[in-house]
Coordinates of C-alpha atoms and ligand atoms in Angstrom, one line a residue:
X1 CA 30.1 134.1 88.0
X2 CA 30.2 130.4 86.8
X3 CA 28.9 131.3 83.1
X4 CA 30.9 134.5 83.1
X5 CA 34.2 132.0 83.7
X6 CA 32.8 129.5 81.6
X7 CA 31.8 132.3 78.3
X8 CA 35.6 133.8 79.3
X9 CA 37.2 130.5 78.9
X10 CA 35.5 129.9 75.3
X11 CA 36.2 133.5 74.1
X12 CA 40.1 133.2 75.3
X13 CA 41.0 129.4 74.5
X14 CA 38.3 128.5 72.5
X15 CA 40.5 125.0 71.6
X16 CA 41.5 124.5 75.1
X17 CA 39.9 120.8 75.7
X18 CA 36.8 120.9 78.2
X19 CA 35.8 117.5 78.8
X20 CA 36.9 113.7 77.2
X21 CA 35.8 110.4 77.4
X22 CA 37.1 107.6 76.2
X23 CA 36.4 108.3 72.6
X24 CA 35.0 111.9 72.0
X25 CA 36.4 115.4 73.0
X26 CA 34.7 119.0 73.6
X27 CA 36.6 122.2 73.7
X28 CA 35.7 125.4 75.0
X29 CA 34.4 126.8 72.0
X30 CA 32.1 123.7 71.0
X31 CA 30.5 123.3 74.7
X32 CA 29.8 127.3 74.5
X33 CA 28.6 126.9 71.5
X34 CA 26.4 123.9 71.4
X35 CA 25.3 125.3 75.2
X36 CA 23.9 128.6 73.8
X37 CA 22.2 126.8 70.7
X38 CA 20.5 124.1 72.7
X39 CA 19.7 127.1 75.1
X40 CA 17.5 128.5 72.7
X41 CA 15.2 125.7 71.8
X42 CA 14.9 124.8 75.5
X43 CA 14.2 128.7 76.7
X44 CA 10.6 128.0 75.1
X45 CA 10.1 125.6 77.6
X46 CA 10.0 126.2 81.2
X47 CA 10.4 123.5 84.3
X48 CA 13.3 121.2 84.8
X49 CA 14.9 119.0 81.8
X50 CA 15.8 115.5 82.8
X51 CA 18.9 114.7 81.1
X52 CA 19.9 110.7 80.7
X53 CA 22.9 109.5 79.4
X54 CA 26.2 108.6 81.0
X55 CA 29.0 109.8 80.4
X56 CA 28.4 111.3 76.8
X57 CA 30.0 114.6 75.5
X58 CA 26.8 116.0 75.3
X59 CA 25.7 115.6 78.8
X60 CA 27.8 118.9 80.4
X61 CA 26.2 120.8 76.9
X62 CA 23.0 119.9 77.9
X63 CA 23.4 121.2 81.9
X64 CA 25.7 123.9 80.7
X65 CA 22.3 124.9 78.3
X66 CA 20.1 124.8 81.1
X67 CA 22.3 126.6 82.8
X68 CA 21.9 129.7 80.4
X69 CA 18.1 129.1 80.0
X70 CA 17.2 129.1 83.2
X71 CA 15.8 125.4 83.9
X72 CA 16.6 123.2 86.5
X73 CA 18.9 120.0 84.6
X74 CA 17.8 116.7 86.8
X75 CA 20.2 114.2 85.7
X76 CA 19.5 110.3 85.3
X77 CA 21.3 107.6 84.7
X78 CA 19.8 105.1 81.9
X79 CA 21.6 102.3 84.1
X80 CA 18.8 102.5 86.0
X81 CA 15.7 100.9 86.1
X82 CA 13.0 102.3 83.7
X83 CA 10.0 102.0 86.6
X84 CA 12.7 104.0 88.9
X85 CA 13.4 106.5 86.2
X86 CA 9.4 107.6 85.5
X87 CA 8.6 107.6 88.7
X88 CA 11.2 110.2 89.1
X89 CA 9.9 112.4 86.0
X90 CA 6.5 112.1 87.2
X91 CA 7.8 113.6 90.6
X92 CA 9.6 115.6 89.1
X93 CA 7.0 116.9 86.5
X94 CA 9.2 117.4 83.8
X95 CA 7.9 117.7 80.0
X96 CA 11.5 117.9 78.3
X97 CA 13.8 114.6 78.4
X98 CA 16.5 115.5 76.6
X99 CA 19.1 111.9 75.8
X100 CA 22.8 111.4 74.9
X101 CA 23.9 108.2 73.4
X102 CA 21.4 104.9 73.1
X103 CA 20.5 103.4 76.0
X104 CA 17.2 101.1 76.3
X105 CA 15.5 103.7 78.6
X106 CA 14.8 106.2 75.9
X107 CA 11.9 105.0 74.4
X108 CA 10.1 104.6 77.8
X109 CA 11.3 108.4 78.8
X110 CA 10.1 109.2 75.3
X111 CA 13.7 111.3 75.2
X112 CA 14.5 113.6 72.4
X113 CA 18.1 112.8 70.9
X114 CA 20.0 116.1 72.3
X115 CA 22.7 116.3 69.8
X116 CA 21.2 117.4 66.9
X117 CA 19.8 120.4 68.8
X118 CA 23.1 121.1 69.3
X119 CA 23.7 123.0 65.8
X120 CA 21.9 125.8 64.4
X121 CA 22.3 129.5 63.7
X122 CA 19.9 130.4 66.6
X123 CA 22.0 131.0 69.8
X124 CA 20.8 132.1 73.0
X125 CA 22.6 135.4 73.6
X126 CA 24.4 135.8 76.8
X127 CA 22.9 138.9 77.5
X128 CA 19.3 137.5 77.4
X129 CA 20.8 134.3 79.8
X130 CA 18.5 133.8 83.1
X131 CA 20.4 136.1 85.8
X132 CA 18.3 135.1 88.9
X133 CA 20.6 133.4 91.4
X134 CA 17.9 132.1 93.7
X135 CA 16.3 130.0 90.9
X136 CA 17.6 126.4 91.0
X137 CA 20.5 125.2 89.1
X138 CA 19.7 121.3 89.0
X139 CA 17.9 118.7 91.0
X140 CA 19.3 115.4 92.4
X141 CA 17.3 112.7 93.0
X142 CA 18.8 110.5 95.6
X143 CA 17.0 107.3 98.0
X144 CA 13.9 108.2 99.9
X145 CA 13.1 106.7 103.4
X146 CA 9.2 106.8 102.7
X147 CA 9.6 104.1 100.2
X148 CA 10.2 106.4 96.8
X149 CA 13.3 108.3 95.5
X150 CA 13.7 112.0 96.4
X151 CA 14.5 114.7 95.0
X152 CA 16.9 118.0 96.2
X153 CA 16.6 121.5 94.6
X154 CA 19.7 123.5 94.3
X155 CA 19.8 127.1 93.5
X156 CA 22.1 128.6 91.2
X157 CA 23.6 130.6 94.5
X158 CA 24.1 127.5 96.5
X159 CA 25.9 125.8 92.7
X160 CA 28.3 128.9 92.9
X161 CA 29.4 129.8 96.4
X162 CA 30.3 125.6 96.7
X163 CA 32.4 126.2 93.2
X164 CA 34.2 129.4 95.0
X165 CA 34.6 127.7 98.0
X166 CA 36.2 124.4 96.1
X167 CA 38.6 126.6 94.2
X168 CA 39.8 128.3 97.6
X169 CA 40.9 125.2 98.7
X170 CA 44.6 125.2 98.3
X171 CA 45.4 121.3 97.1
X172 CA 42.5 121.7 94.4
X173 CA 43.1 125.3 93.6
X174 CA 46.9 123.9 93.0
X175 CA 45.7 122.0 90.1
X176 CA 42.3 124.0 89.3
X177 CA 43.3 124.3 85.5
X178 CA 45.1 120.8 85.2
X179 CA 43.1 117.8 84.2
X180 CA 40.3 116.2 86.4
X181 CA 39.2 112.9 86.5
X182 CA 35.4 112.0 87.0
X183 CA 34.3 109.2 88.4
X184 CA 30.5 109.7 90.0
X185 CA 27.9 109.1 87.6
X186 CA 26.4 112.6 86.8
X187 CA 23.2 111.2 88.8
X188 CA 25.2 111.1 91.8
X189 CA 26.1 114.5 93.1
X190 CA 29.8 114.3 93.8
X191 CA 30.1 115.0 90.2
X192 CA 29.5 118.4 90.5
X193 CA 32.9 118.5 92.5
X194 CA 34.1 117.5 88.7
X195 CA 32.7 119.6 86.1
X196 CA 32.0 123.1 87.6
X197 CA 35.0 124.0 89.3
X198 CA 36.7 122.2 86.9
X199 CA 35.1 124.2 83.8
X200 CA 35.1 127.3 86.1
X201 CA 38.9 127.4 86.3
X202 CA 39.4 126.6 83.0
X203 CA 40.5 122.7 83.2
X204 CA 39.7 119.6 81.8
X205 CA 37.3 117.3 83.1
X206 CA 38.3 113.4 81.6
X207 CA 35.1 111.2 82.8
X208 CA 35.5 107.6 83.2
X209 CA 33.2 105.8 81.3
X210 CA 31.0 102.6 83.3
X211 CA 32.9 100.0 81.2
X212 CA 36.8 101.3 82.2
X213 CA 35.1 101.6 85.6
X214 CA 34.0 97.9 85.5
X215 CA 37.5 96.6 83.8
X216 CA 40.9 97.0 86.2
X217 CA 42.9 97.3 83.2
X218 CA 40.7 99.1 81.0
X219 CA 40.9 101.7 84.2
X220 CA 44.4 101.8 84.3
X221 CA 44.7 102.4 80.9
X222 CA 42.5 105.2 81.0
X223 CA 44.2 106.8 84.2
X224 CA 47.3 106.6 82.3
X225 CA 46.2 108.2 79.3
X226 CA 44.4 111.1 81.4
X227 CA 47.4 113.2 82.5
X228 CA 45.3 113.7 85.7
X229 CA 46.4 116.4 88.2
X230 CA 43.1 115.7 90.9
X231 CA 40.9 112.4 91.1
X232 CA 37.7 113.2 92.5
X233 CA 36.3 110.1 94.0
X234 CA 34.9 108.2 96.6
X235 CA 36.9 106.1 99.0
X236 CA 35.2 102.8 97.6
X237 CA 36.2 103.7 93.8
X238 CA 40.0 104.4 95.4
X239 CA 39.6 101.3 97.3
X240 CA 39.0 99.3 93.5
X241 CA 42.1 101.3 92.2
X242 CA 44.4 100.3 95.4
X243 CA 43.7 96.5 94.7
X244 CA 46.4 96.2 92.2
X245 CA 50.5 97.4 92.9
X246 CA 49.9 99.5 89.2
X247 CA 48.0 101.9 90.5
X248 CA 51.1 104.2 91.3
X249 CA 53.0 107.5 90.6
X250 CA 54.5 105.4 87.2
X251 CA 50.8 105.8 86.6
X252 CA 50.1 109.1 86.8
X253 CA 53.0 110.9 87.5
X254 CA 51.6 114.2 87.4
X255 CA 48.5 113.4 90.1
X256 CA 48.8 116.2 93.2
X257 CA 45.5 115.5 94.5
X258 CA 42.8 113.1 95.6
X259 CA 39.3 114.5 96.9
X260 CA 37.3 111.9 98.5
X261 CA 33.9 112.8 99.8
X262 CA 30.6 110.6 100.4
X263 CA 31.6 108.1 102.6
X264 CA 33.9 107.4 105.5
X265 CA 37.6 107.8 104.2
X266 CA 39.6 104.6 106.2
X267 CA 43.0 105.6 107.5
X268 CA 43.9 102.4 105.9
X269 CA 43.6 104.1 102.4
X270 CA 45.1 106.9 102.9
X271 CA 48.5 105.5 104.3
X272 CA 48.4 103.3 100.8
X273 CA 48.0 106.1 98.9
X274 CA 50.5 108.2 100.8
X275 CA 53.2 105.0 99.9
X276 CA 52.3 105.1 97.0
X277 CA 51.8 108.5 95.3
X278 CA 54.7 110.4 97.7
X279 CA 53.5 113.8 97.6
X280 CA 49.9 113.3 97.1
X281 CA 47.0 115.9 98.8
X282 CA 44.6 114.0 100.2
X283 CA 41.2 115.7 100.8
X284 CA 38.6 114.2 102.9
X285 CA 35.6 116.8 102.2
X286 CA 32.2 116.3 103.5
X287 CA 28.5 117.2 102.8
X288 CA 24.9 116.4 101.7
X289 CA 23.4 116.5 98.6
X290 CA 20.9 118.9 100.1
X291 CA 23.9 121.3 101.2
X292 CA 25.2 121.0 97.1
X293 CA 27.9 118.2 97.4
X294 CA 30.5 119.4 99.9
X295 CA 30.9 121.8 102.2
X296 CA 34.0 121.1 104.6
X297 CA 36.8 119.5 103.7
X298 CA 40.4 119.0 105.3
X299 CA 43.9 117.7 103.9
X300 CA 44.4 113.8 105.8
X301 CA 47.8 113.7 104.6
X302 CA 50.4 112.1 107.3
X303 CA 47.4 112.3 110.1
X304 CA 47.3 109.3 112.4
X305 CA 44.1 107.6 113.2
X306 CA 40.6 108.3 112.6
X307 CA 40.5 111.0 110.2
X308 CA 38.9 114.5 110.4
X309 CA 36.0 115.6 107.6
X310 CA 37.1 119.4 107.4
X311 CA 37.8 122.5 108.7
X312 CA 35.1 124.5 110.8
X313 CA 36.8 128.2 109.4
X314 CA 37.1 127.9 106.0
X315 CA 33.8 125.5 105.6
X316 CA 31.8 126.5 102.6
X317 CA 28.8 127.0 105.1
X318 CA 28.2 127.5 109.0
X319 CA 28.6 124.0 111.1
X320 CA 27.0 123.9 114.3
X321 CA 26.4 120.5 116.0
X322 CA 23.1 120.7 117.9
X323 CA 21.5 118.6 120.8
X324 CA 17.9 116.7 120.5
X325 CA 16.6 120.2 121.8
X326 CA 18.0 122.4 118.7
X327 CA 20.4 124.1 120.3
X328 CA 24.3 124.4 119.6
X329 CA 26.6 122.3 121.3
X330 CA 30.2 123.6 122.5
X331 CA 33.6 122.2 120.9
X332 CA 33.8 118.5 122.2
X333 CA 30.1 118.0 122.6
X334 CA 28.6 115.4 119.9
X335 CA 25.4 116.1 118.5
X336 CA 23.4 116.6 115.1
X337 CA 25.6 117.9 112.4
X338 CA 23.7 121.2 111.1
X339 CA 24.9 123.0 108.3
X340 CA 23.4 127.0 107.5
X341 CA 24.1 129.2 105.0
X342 CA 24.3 129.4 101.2
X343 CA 25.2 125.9 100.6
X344 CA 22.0 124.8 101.9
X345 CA 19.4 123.9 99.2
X346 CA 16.0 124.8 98.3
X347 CA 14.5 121.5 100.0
X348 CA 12.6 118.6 98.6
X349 CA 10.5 118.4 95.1
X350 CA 6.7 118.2 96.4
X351 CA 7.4 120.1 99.4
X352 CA 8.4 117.4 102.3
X353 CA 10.6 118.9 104.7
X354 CA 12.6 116.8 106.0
X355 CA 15.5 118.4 107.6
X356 CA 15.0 121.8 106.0
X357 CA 14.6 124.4 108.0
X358 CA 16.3 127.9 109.3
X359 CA 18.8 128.9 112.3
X360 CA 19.5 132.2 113.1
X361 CA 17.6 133.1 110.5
X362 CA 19.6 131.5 107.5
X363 CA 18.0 128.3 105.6
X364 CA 19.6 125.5 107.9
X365 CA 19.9 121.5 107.3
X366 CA 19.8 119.0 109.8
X367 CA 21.9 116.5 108.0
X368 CA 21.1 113.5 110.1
X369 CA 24.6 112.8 110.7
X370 CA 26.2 112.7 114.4
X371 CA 29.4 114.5 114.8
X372 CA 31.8 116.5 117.2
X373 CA 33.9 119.7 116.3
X374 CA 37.5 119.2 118.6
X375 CA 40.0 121.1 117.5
X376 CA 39.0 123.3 114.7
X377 CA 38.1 120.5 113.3
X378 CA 34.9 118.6 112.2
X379 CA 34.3 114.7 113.0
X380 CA 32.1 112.3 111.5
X381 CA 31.1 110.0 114.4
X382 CA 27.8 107.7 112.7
X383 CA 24.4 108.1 111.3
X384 CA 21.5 109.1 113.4
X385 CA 19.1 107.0 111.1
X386 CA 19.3 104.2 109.0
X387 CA 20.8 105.1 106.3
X388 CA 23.5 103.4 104.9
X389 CA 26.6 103.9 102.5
X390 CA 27.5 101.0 100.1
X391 CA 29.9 102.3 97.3
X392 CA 29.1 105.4 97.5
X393 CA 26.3 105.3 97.1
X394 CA 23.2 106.2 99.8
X395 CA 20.8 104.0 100.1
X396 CA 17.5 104.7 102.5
X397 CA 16.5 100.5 104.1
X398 CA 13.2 102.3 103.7
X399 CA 13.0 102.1 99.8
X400 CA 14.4 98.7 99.5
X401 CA 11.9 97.3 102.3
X402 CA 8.8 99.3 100.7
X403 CA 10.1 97.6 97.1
X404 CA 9.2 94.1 98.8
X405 CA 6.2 94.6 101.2
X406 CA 4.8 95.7 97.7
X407 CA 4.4 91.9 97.3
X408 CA 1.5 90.1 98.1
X409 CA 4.2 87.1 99.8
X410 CA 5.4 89.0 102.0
X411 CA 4.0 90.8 105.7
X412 CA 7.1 92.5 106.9
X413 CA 10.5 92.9 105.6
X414 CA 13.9 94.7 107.3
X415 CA 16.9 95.6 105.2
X416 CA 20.3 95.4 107.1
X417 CA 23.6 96.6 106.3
X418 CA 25.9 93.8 105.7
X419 CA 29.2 94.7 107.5
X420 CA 32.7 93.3 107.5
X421 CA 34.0 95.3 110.0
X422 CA 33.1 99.1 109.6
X423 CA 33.1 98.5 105.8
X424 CA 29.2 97.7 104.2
X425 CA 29.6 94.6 101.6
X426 CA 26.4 95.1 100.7
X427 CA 22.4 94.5 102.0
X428 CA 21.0 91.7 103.8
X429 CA 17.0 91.6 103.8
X430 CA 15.2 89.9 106.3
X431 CA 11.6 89.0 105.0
X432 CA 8.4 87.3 107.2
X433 CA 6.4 85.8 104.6
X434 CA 2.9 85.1 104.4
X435 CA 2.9 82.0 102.7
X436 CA 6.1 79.9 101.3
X437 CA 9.5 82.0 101.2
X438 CA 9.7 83.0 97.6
X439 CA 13.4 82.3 96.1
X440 CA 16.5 84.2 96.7
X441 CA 16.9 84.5 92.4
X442 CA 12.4 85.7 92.3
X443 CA 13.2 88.0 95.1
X444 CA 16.2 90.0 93.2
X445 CA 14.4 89.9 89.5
X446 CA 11.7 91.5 90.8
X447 CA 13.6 94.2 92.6
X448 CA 15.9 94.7 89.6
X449 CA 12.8 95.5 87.7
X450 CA 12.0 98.9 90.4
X451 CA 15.4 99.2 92.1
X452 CA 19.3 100.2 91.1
X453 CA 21.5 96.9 91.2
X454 CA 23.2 98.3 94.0
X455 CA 20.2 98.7 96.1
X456 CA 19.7 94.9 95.7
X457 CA 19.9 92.4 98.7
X458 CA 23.0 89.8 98.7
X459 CA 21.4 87.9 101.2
X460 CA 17.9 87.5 101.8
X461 CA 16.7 85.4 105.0
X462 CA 13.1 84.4 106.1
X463 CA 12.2 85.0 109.5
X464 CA 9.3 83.7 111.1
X465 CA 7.9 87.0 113.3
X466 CA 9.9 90.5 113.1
X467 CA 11.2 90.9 115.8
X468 CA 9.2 94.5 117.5
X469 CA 10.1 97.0 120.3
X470 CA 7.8 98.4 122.9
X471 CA 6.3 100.9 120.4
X472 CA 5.3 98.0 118.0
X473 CA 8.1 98.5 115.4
X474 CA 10.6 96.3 114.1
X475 CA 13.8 96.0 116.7
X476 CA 16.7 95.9 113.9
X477 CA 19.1 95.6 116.9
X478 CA 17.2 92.1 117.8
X479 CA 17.1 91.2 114.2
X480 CA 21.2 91.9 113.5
X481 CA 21.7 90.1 116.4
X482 CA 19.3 87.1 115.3
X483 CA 20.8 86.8 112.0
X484 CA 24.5 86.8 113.3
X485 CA 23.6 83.4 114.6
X486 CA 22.1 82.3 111.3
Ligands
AMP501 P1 25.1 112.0 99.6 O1 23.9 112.9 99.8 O2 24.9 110.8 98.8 O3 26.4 112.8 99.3 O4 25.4 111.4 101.1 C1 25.6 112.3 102.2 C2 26.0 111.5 103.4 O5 27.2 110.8 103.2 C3 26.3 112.4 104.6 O6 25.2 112.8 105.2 C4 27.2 111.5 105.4 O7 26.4 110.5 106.1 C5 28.0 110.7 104.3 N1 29.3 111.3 104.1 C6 29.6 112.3 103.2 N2 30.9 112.6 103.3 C7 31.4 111.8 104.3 C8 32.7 111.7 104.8 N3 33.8 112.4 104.4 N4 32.9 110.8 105.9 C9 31.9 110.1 106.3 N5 30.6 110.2 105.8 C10 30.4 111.0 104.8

């Protein structure tokens, strides 16, 4: 269904625009068309392609290729450490790194250039396009508790029944064949709520490129420019955009909606945006990367208060909320947010389970997330672990404090959210050493060399015994409350 819409689109408006960035353009006819030559080199292959690059034309040829051949595409971003990025194609096994645009991390990944694959008189033929639906579409690697990233499998099924069920959405399908502007990295899987429902109706996905991202009135300038009907973004990006009074319908008048997903949506920013874009659909979806980006979602709009993360009827999958013991909870009882059904990936790369399973006979994920269903409607109430949200993006304690006690110096280490109300400003880590303390400026060089920037500590403290509960492991409750009186 999602290269049927795709082919349909390139054989009817071949010049219809696809995707932009800040200085090149694809249409229709040139992503088909690079996508089916760049198929048949890679259909010799078999396993997943790692794809690095940002936010380069080529990138959507190079998934929409893998797409047609049948290989998982397992984005990276080159932003990344290079330790980080080959421990993640030694996970993930892969033989082929493909590379748009030049970016330092190339050489190490040994990447082959994709664009000049892109030409060529050989072309995959749709009719000889993988057709299996069960096989996976892409994997996501995302932070890993057990000290390394992970990595999430999604089938091609799971890819199109969240694109059908983003379309059915009203406030998106309003605006399905309108312009839509990216803002995830392609590493980080809210972009998928860009490009494929995007290229499946037909639209244009404008991607915002790191440096307009990192530049207020480059930003602006690009918004402007974009003729944007829906913003898909996370509350912390639209928090960025709020901070200056230009950021308004004079900016882009022809914006109808704003999906948010990832993190907690504050009312705070909603009412903002409500003054002012008047008229705006607001969409606060929810979902895993395991359960393929999002799979409730509900328009926020003029609600008061804490706001809802979607509709039970009308989710992309089943939501139950479940009890310590497994099983469902009524309406108004919180427990364990479960989701079952299609949406619900393939599990881990290297078999760990995690919260993979099956309910009722249907693959099942225990999403580690408390909530409540009152009303119809789903609520987000908290984490049941320690994971943590910081722009965006999800970040596991556990990788961060398994980066340090890899050091000689140090004998135990705790990572901390740093909070300013319910908002996270960032990571504090709390480190016993063995010998001296080493310095705040060694600690974050070192990390920079294995860890994203925004997995880094702002604030690093040395403590002289970790604090420990009953069972021998480290009381994080003791230790916030030890280093609020710092
Ligand atoms: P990720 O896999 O990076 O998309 O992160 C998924 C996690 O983000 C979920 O398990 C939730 O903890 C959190 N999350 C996603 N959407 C929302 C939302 N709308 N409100 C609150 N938390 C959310």
């Amino acid at each position: 269904m999602l290269l049927e819409a795709i082919a349909r689109h390139a054989r009817e408006t071949p010049e219809r625009m696809a995707y932009q960035n800040r200085a090149q353009t694809l249409t229709y006819g040139e992503l088909w068309h690079s996508a089916c030559a760049l198929a048949f080199r890679l259909r010799a292959g078999a396993g997943p392609v790692l794809v690095c690059g940002e936010k380069e034309a080529g990138m959507p040829v190079c998934f929409l290729a893998c797409l047609m051949a049948g290989r998982p595409w397992l984005p990276v971003d080159p932003q990344q450490p290079v330790e980080r990025l080959l421990k993640i194609r030694r996970q993930a096994g892969s033989a082929d790194v493909l590379c748009c645009g030049s970016h330092p991390a190339v050489a190490a990944l040994k990447a082959v250039q994709a664009e000049p694959l892109f030409g060529g008189h050989e072309l995959l033929e749709p009719e000889r396009f993988a057709k299996e639906r069960e096989r996976d579409a892409y994997w996501m690697f995302t932070s890993g508790s057990t000290g390394a990233p992970k990595g999430v499998r999604i089938p091609l099924s799971a890819l199109e029944s969240f694109v059908e069920w983003m379309l059915s959405l009203p406030a998106v399908a309003a605006c399905g064949a309108g312009v839509n502007v990216n803002q995830a990295r392609f590493s980080f899987d809210l972009s998928v709520a860009d490009l494929w429902p995007t290229f499946a109706a037909g639209g244009t996905v404008r991607a915002l490129e790191p440096e307009e991202q990192g530049d207020l009135p480059a930003l602006y300038k690009a918004l402007g420019r974009s003729g944007a009907r829906r913003l898909v973004c996370t509350p912390s990006f639209a928090r960025l955009c709020l901070c200056d009074a230009a950021f308004c319908r004079d900016l882009l008048p022809d914006l109808e909606t704003v999906f948010f997903c990832g993190e907690t949506l504050a009312p705070r920013t909603v009412k903002t945006l409500e003054k002012r874009f008047p008229g705006l659909r607001i969409l606060n979806a929810y979902g895993p990367t395991e359960a393929t980006c999002a799979v409730s979602a509900a328009e926020v709009q003029g609600r008061e208060g804490t706001l809802p993360v979607g509709w039970v009827d009308g989710a992309a999958s089943r939501l139950i909320i479940m009890n310590e013991q497994g099983e469902p909870q009524p309406d108004g009882e919180p427990g364990e947010i479960v989701i079952c059904g299609h949406s619900v990936g393939s599990g881990y790369i290297g078999g760990e389970t995690g919260g993979f399973g099956s309910f009722d006979g249907e693959k099942a994920y225990r999403t580690g997330d408390e909530g409540v269903i009152r009303d119809g409607l789903l609520w987000h109430l908290g984490r049941r672990d320690r994971q943590i949200k910081y722009k965006g993006y999800r970040i596991e304690p556990g990788e961060v404090e398994a980066a340090i006690l890899a050091w000689d110096e140090a004998r135990a280490a705790a990572v901390l959210p740093l909070r300013a109300g319910c908002e996270v400003r960032g990571l504090v880590a709390a480190v016993e050493w063995g010998k001296e303390p080493l310095a705040p400026e060694e600690c974050s060089a070192r990390l920079r060399r294995v860890l994203p920037e925004y997995m880094l500590p702002r604030r690093w403290c040395a403590v002289e015994r970790m604090p420990v509960n009953e069972r021998g492991k480290c009381d994080y409750a003791a230790l916030e409350r030890m280093m609020e009186h710092e």
